[in-house]
């Protein structure tokens, strides 16, 4: 898993990239939690999501938003971070010019950024949104949501309670041709402490349904 440095709008961005074994493989980008609260690309959930996609044969990238780790720039309250995510997608697409499909996955703050990127890039055909903070950030832009995907929350999440995102999910569910699923990991808090394996299994099960079993998709 090579370290990579690529150009972002505010300077260099640091990432980890897993190249696919097959040409034309789909792309997956994983976005980390809030930079000002310790979020980095090495977050345990981000790390597991990265390998979930890489093990399925995706061209997978996780990276640090501006101002985190060796990424240049400074925190920009979501505006610059969305530009960083777009630059990350541009970079992976340049490395994998034959890729046609793309997935976006985000954790907490990263899910908010990821869903905004989803609205701007029609090639994104699926999403995984973990602990979306619909109580802190406005998700009303998901109207209409262009792609099907999965929201996952912990039943004991006090930072972003699942009930806060339900109105968003119910609104999106009514849109023709888009299937939104919502799963609850019982006993999990916002950080899925002690529950990351259960979270990963939940995501795997969803991807099996969308993409086929791992050994068939890789």
PDB file of C-alpha atoms in Angstrom:
ATOM      1  CA  UNK A   1       0.000   0.000   0.000  1.00  0.00           C
ATOM      2  CA  UNK A   2       2.089   2.907  -1.228  1.00  0.00           C
ATOM      3  CA  UNK A   3       2.099   6.344   0.270  1.00  0.00           C
ATOM      4  CA  UNK A   4       1.091   8.944  -2.287  1.00  0.00           C
ATOM      5  CA  UNK A   5       1.323  12.708  -2.493  1.00  0.00           C
ATOM      6  CA  UNK A   6      -0.905  14.524  -4.967  1.00  0.00           C
ATOM      7  CA  UNK A   7      -1.801  18.122  -5.708  1.00  0.00           C
ATOM      8  CA  UNK A   8      -4.713  19.681  -3.862  1.00  0.00           C
ATOM      9  CA  UNK A   9      -6.217  23.170  -4.063  1.00  0.00           C
ATOM     10  CA  UNK A  10      -4.251  24.321  -0.980  1.00  0.00           C
ATOM     11  CA  UNK A  11      -1.037  22.396  -1.624  1.00  0.00           C
ATOM     12  CA  UNK A  12       0.071  18.795  -1.388  1.00  0.00           C
ATOM     13  CA  UNK A  13      -2.266  16.139   0.000  1.00  0.00           C
ATOM     14  CA  UNK A  14      -1.008  12.966   1.667  1.00  0.00           C
ATOM     15  CA  UNK A  15      -2.720   9.658   1.052  1.00  0.00           C
ATOM     16  CA  UNK A  16      -2.521   5.888   0.932  1.00  0.00           C
ATOM     17  CA  UNK A  17      -3.440   4.192  -2.320  1.00  0.00           C
ATOM     18  CA  UNK A  18      -4.114   0.559  -3.218  1.00  0.00           C
ATOM     19  CA  UNK A  19      -3.876  -0.095  -6.944  1.00  0.00           C
ATOM     20  CA  UNK A  20      -6.331  -2.578  -8.444  1.00  0.00           C
ATOM     21  CA  UNK A  21      -5.230  -5.856  -9.979  1.00  0.00           C
ATOM     22  CA  UNK A  22      -7.504  -5.448 -12.995  1.00  0.00           C
ATOM     23  CA  UNK A  23      -7.748  -2.601 -15.481  1.00  0.00           C
ATOM     24  CA  UNK A  24     -11.022  -0.741 -15.463  1.00  0.00           C
ATOM     25  CA  UNK A  25     -11.662  -1.556 -11.786  1.00  0.00           C
ATOM     26  CA  UNK A  26     -13.997   0.806  -9.920  1.00  0.00           C
ATOM     27  CA  UNK A  27     -12.678   3.575  -7.692  1.00  0.00           C
ATOM     28  CA  UNK A  28     -13.344   4.051  -3.981  1.00  0.00           C
ATOM     29  CA  UNK A  29     -12.411   7.092  -1.909  1.00  0.00           C
ATOM     30  CA  UNK A  30     -12.703   7.090   1.894  1.00  0.00           C
ATOM     31  CA  UNK A  31     -13.028  10.383   3.805  1.00  0.00           C
ATOM     32  CA  UNK A  32     -12.017  10.767   7.432  1.00  0.00           C
ATOM     33  CA  UNK A  33     -13.768  12.393  10.444  1.00  0.00           C
ATOM     34  CA  UNK A  34     -13.448  16.010  11.558  1.00  0.00           C
ATOM     35  CA  UNK A  35      -9.853  17.285  11.386  1.00  0.00           C
ATOM     36  CA  UNK A  36     -10.259  19.474  14.468  1.00  0.00           C
ATOM     37  CA  UNK A  37     -11.344  16.536  16.615  1.00  0.00           C
ATOM     38  CA  UNK A  38      -8.540  14.123  15.798  1.00  0.00           C
ATOM     39  CA  UNK A  39      -9.849  12.820  12.483  1.00  0.00           C
ATOM     40  CA  UNK A  40      -7.207  11.434  10.115  1.00  0.00           C
ATOM     41  CA  UNK A  41      -6.943   8.879   7.326  1.00  0.00           C
ATOM     42  CA  UNK A  42      -5.611   6.451   9.948  1.00  0.00           C
ATOM     43  CA  UNK A  43      -8.903   6.457  11.836  1.00  0.00           C
ATOM     44  CA  UNK A  44      -9.815   2.827  12.514  1.00  0.00           C
ATOM     45  CA  UNK A  45     -13.111   2.985  10.621  1.00  0.00           C
ATOM     46  CA  UNK A  46     -11.495   4.723   7.637  1.00  0.00           C
ATOM     47  CA  UNK A  47      -8.712   2.126   7.631  1.00  0.00           C
ATOM     48  CA  UNK A  48     -11.196  -0.758   7.646  1.00  0.00           C
ATOM     49  CA  UNK A  49     -13.386   0.788   4.946  1.00  0.00           C
ATOM     50  CA  UNK A  50     -10.301   1.320   2.790  1.00  0.00           C
ATOM     51  CA  UNK A  51      -9.397  -2.356   2.965  1.00  0.00           C
ATOM     52  CA  UNK A  52     -13.010  -3.420   2.515  1.00  0.00           C
ATOM     53  CA  UNK A  53     -12.932  -1.780  -0.910  1.00  0.00           C
ATOM     54  CA  UNK A  54      -9.314  -2.705  -1.730  1.00  0.00           C
ATOM     55  CA  UNK A  55     -10.014  -6.378  -1.002  1.00  0.00           C
ATOM     56  CA  UNK A  56     -12.854  -6.260  -3.513  1.00  0.00           C
ATOM     57  CA  UNK A  57     -10.492  -5.154  -6.256  1.00  0.00           C
ATOM     58  CA  UNK A  58     -11.236  -1.418  -6.149  1.00  0.00           C
ATOM     59  CA  UNK A  59      -8.670   1.284  -6.791  1.00  0.00           C
ATOM     60  CA  UNK A  60      -8.865   2.553  -3.189  1.00  0.00           C
ATOM     61  CA  UNK A  61      -7.650   5.864  -1.764  1.00  0.00           C
ATOM     62  CA  UNK A  62      -7.764   7.356   1.711  1.00  0.00           C
ATOM     63  CA  UNK A  63      -6.100  10.694   2.342  1.00  0.00           C
ATOM     64  CA  UNK A  64      -5.672  13.461   4.885  1.00  0.00           C
ATOM     65  CA  UNK A  65      -7.681  16.624   4.386  1.00  0.00           C
ATOM     66  CA  UNK A  66      -5.757  19.910   4.274  1.00  0.00           C
ATOM     67  CA  UNK A  67      -3.848  20.677   7.461  1.00  0.00           C
ATOM     68  CA  UNK A  68      -3.857  17.052   8.668  1.00  0.00           C
ATOM     69  CA  UNK A  69      -0.659  14.989   8.827  1.00  0.00           C
ATOM     70  CA  UNK A  70       1.568  15.942   5.925  1.00  0.00           C
ATOM     71  CA  UNK A  71      -1.243  17.530   3.918  1.00  0.00           C
ATOM     72  CA  UNK A  72      -0.683  21.236   3.370  1.00  0.00           C
ATOM     73  CA  UNK A  73      -3.158  24.016   4.054  1.00  0.00           C
ATOM     74  CA  UNK A  74      -5.474  24.731   6.978  1.00  0.00           C
ATOM     75  CA  UNK A  75      -8.929  23.600   8.055  1.00  0.00           C
ATOM     76  CA  UNK A  76     -11.610  25.321   5.949  1.00  0.00           C
ATOM     77  CA  UNK A  77     -14.913  24.346   7.620  1.00  0.00           C
ATOM     78  CA  UNK A  78     -15.893  21.965   4.835  1.00  0.00           C
ATOM     79  CA  UNK A  79     -15.540  24.226   1.807  1.00  0.00           C
ATOM     80  CA  UNK A  80     -11.882  23.498   1.161  1.00  0.00           C
ATOM     81  CA  UNK A  81     -12.269  19.894   2.283  1.00  0.00           C
ATOM     82  CA  UNK A  82     -14.867  19.334  -0.443  1.00  0.00           C
ATOM     83  CA  UNK A  83     -12.345  20.701  -2.946  1.00  0.00           C
ATOM     84  CA  UNK A  84      -9.740  18.324  -1.505  1.00  0.00           C
ATOM     85  CA  UNK A  85     -12.104  15.378  -2.025  1.00  0.00           C
ATOM     86  CA  UNK A  86     -12.741  16.445  -5.625  1.00  0.00           C
ATOM     87  CA  UNK A  87      -8.986  16.698  -6.207  1.00  0.00           C
ATOM     88  CA  UNK A  88      -8.555  13.210  -4.738  1.00  0.00           C
ATOM     89  CA  UNK A  89     -11.140  11.804  -7.130  1.00  0.00           C
ATOM     90  CA  UNK A  90      -9.473  13.608 -10.028  1.00  0.00           C
ATOM     91  CA  UNK A  91      -6.131  12.058  -9.066  1.00  0.00           C
ATOM     92  CA  UNK A  92      -7.437   8.494  -8.851  1.00  0.00           C
ATOM     93  CA  UNK A  93      -9.272   8.905 -12.146  1.00  0.00           C
ATOM     94  CA  UNK A  94      -6.073  10.137 -13.793  1.00  0.00           C
ATOM     95  CA  UNK A  95      -4.229   7.052 -12.506  1.00  0.00           C
ATOM     96  CA  UNK A  96      -7.114   4.796 -13.580  1.00  0.00           C
ATOM     97  CA  UNK A  97      -8.404   6.349 -16.819  1.00  0.00           C
ATOM     98  CA  UNK A  98     -10.416   3.253 -17.748  1.00  0.00           C
ATOM     99  CA  UNK A  99     -12.431   3.244 -14.503  1.00  0.00           C
ATOM    100  CA  UNK A 100     -16.095   3.976 -15.111  1.00  0.00           C
ATOM    101  CA  UNK A 101     -17.607   3.475 -11.679  1.00  0.00           C
ATOM    102  CA  UNK A 102     -16.845   5.205  -8.409  1.00  0.00           C
ATOM    103  CA  UNK A 103     -17.924   4.842  -4.777  1.00  0.00           C
ATOM    104  CA  UNK A 104     -17.520   7.337  -1.958  1.00  0.00           C
ATOM    105  CA  UNK A 105     -17.367   6.459   1.728  1.00  0.00           C
ATOM    106  CA  UNK A 106     -17.190   8.908   4.608  1.00  0.00           C
ATOM    107  CA  UNK A 107     -17.132   8.855   8.389  1.00  0.00           C
ATOM    108  CA  UNK A 108     -18.904  11.553  10.448  1.00  0.00           C
ATOM    109  CA  UNK A 109     -17.648  14.898   9.018  1.00  0.00           C
ATOM    110  CA  UNK A 110     -16.282  12.899   6.083  1.00  0.00           C
ATOM    111  CA  UNK A 111     -19.755  11.587   5.273  1.00  0.00           C
ATOM    112  CA  UNK A 112     -21.033  15.166   4.925  1.00  0.00           C
ATOM    113  CA  UNK A 113     -18.188  15.966   2.529  1.00  0.00           C
ATOM    114  CA  UNK A 114     -18.710  12.713   0.650  1.00  0.00           C
ATOM    115  CA  UNK A 115     -22.416  13.276   0.120  1.00  0.00           C
ATOM    116  CA  UNK A 116     -21.723  16.756  -1.264  1.00  0.00           C
ATOM    117  CA  UNK A 117     -19.186  15.284  -3.673  1.00  0.00           C
ATOM    118  CA  UNK A 118     -21.793  12.704  -4.675  1.00  0.00           C
ATOM    119  CA  UNK A 119     -24.105  15.512  -5.771  1.00  0.00           C
ATOM    120  CA  UNK A 120     -21.400  17.051  -7.961  1.00  0.00           C
ATOM    121  CA  UNK A 121     -19.924  13.992  -9.647  1.00  0.00           C
ATOM    122  CA  UNK A 122     -22.367  11.864 -11.660  1.00  0.00           C
ATOM    123  CA  UNK A 123     -19.874   9.005 -11.966  1.00  0.00           C
ATOM    124  CA  UNK A 124     -20.319   8.206  -8.253  1.00  0.00           C
ATOM    125  CA  UNK A 125     -22.764   5.310  -8.276  1.00  0.00           C
ATOM    126  CA  UNK A 126     -22.749   4.264  -4.633  1.00  0.00           C
ATOM    127  CA  UNK A 127     -22.012   5.587  -1.170  1.00  0.00           C
ATOM    128  CA  UNK A 128     -21.354   4.442   2.383  1.00  0.00           C
ATOM    129  CA  UNK A 129     -22.164   7.095   4.999  1.00  0.00           C
ATOM    130  CA  UNK A 130     -21.053   6.274   8.562  1.00  0.00           C
ATOM    131  CA  UNK A 131     -22.363   8.283  11.541  1.00  0.00           C
ATOM    132  CA  UNK A 132     -23.635  11.132   9.360  1.00  0.00           C
ATOM    133  CA  UNK A 133     -23.992  14.237  11.509  1.00  0.00           C
ATOM    134  CA  UNK A 134     -27.365  15.413  10.251  1.00  0.00           C
ATOM    135  CA  UNK A 135     -27.849  17.257  13.543  1.00  0.00           C
ATOM    136  CA  UNK A 136     -24.717  19.372  12.970  1.00  0.00           C
ATOM    137  CA  UNK A 137     -24.618  19.756   9.192  1.00  0.00           C
ATOM    138  CA  UNK A 138     -27.245  20.523   6.594  1.00  0.00           C
ATOM    139  CA  UNK A 139     -27.997  17.507   4.398  1.00  0.00           C
ATOM    140  CA  UNK A 140     -30.949  19.115   2.604  1.00  0.00           C
ATOM    141  CA  UNK A 141     -28.863  19.230  -0.590  1.00  0.00           C
ATOM    142  CA  UNK A 142     -29.718  15.530  -1.031  1.00  0.00           C
ATOM    143  CA  UNK A 143     -32.762  16.391  -3.062  1.00  0.00           C
ATOM    144  CA  UNK A 144     -32.758  14.485  -5.235  1.00  0.00           C
ATOM    145  CA  UNK A 145     -30.011  12.047  -4.239  1.00  0.00           C
ATOM    146  CA  UNK A 146     -28.567  10.694  -7.504  1.00  0.00           C
ATOM    147  CA  UNK A 147     -27.257   7.347  -6.226  1.00  0.00           C
ATOM    148  CA  UNK A 148     -28.225   4.487  -3.956  1.00  0.00           C
ATOM    149  CA  UNK A 149     -26.250   3.823  -0.807  1.00  0.00           C
ATOM    150  CA  UNK A 150     -26.037   2.910   2.851  1.00  0.00           C
ATOM    151  CA  UNK A 151     -26.261   4.967   6.043  1.00  0.00           C
ATOM    152  CA  UNK A 152     -24.967   3.324   9.240  1.00  0.00           C
ATOM    153  CA  UNK A 153     -25.339   4.632  12.790  1.00  0.00           C
ATOM    154  CA  UNK A 154     -24.629   3.309  16.245  1.00  0.00           C
ATOM    155  CA  UNK A 155     -27.616   2.838  18.530  1.00  0.00           C
ATOM    156  CA  UNK A 156     -25.781   4.682  21.332  1.00  0.00           C
ATOM    157  CA  UNK A 157     -24.451   7.555  19.225  1.00  0.00           C
ATOM    158  CA  UNK A 158     -24.839  10.700  21.352  1.00  0.00           C
ATOM    159  CA  UNK A 159     -22.878  12.946  18.976  1.00  0.00           C
ATOM    160  CA  UNK A 160     -25.070  12.303  15.926  1.00  0.00           C
ATOM    161  CA  UNK A 161     -28.162  10.378  17.085  1.00  0.00           C
ATOM    162  CA  UNK A 162     -29.695   8.145  14.430  1.00  0.00           C
ATOM    163  CA  UNK A 163     -33.085   9.778  14.931  1.00  0.00           C
ATOM    164  CA  UNK A 164     -31.613  13.050  13.648  1.00  0.00           C
ATOM    165  CA  UNK A 165     -30.761  11.570  10.256  1.00  0.00           C
ATOM    166  CA  UNK A 166     -34.008   9.644   9.807  1.00  0.00           C
ATOM    167  CA  UNK A 167     -35.900  12.602   8.258  1.00  0.00           C
ATOM    168  CA  UNK A 168     -33.079  12.966   5.706  1.00  0.00           C
ATOM    169  CA  UNK A 169     -33.148   9.267   4.871  1.00  0.00           C
ATOM    170  CA  UNK A 170     -36.936   9.102   4.643  1.00  0.00           C
ATOM    171  CA  UNK A 171     -36.948  12.077   2.278  1.00  0.00           C
ATOM    172  CA  UNK A 172     -34.308  10.519   0.029  1.00  0.00           C
ATOM    173  CA  UNK A 173     -36.031   7.122   0.082  1.00  0.00           C
ATOM    174  CA  UNK A 174     -39.028   8.560  -1.750  1.00  0.00           C
ATOM    175  CA  UNK A 175     -37.008   9.334  -4.868  1.00  0.00           C
ATOM    176  CA  UNK A 176     -37.606   7.113  -7.843  1.00  0.00           C
ATOM    177  CA  UNK A 177     -34.856   4.681  -8.732  1.00  0.00           C
ATOM    178  CA  UNK A 178     -32.770   5.431  -5.622  1.00  0.00           C
ATOM    179  CA  UNK A 179     -32.617   2.834  -2.865  1.00  0.00           C
ATOM    180  CA  UNK A 180     -31.318   4.066   0.480  1.00  0.00           C
ATOM    181  CA  UNK A 181     -30.657   1.599   3.271  1.00  0.00           C
ATOM    182  CA  UNK A 182     -30.135   2.433   6.929  1.00  0.00           C
ATOM    183  CA  UNK A 183     -28.528   0.038   9.393  1.00  0.00           C
ATOM    184  CA  UNK A 184     -28.100   0.382  13.145  1.00  0.00           C
ATOM    185  CA  UNK A 185     -25.159  -1.252  14.924  1.00  0.00           C
ATOM    186  CA  UNK A 186     -26.515  -2.146  18.332  1.00  0.00           C
ATOM    187  CA  UNK A 187     -24.536  -0.798  21.269  1.00  0.00           C
ATOM    188  CA  UNK A 188     -22.177   1.311  19.150  1.00  0.00           C
ATOM    189  CA  UNK A 189     -21.302   4.914  19.964  1.00  0.00           C
ATOM    190  CA  UNK A 190     -20.300   7.627  17.477  1.00  0.00           C
ATOM    191  CA  UNK A 191     -16.795   6.181  17.204  1.00  0.00           C
ATOM    192  CA  UNK A 192     -17.952   2.544  17.088  1.00  0.00           C
ATOM    193  CA  UNK A 193     -15.596   1.761  19.980  1.00  0.00           C
ATOM    194  CA  UNK A 194     -15.441  -2.011  20.275  1.00  0.00           C
ATOM    195  CA  UNK A 195     -17.887  -2.342  17.379  1.00  0.00           C
ATOM    196  CA  UNK A 196     -15.719  -1.662  14.312  1.00  0.00           C
ATOM    197  CA  UNK A 197     -15.786  -5.324  13.285  1.00  0.00           C
ATOM    198  CA  UNK A 198     -19.589  -5.332  13.388  1.00  0.00           C
ATOM    199  CA  UNK A 199     -19.648  -2.108  11.384  1.00  0.00           C
ATOM    200  CA  UNK A 200     -17.290  -3.587   8.789  1.00  0.00           C
ATOM    201  CA  UNK A 201     -19.470  -6.683   8.496  1.00  0.00           C
ATOM    202  CA  UNK A 202     -22.535  -4.492   7.980  1.00  0.00           C
ATOM    203  CA  UNK A 203     -20.799  -2.669   5.128  1.00  0.00           C
ATOM    204  CA  UNK A 204     -19.531  -5.958   3.653  1.00  0.00           C
ATOM    205  CA  UNK A 205     -23.017  -7.431   3.664  1.00  0.00           C
ATOM    206  CA  UNK A 206     -24.354  -4.369   1.848  1.00  0.00           C
ATOM    207  CA  UNK A 207     -21.576  -4.483  -0.749  1.00  0.00           C
ATOM    208  CA  UNK A 208     -22.226  -8.191  -1.271  1.00  0.00           C
ATOM    209  CA  UNK A 209     -25.790  -7.294  -2.149  1.00  0.00           C
ATOM    210  CA  UNK A 210     -24.818  -4.456  -4.488  1.00  0.00           C
ATOM    211  CA  UNK A 211     -21.695  -5.922  -6.084  1.00  0.00           C
ATOM    212  CA  UNK A 212     -21.769  -9.673  -5.495  1.00  0.00           C
ATOM    213  CA  UNK A 213     -19.656 -11.713  -3.124  1.00  0.00           C
ATOM    214  CA  UNK A 214     -16.084 -10.527  -2.651  1.00  0.00           C
ATOM    215  CA  UNK A 215     -14.443 -13.413  -4.549  1.00  0.00           C
ATOM    216  CA  UNK A 216     -16.754 -12.729  -7.496  1.00  0.00           C
ATOM    217  CA  UNK A 217     -16.117  -8.992  -7.563  1.00  0.00           C
ATOM    218  CA  UNK A 218     -12.343  -8.969  -7.147  1.00  0.00           C
TER     219      UNK A 218
END
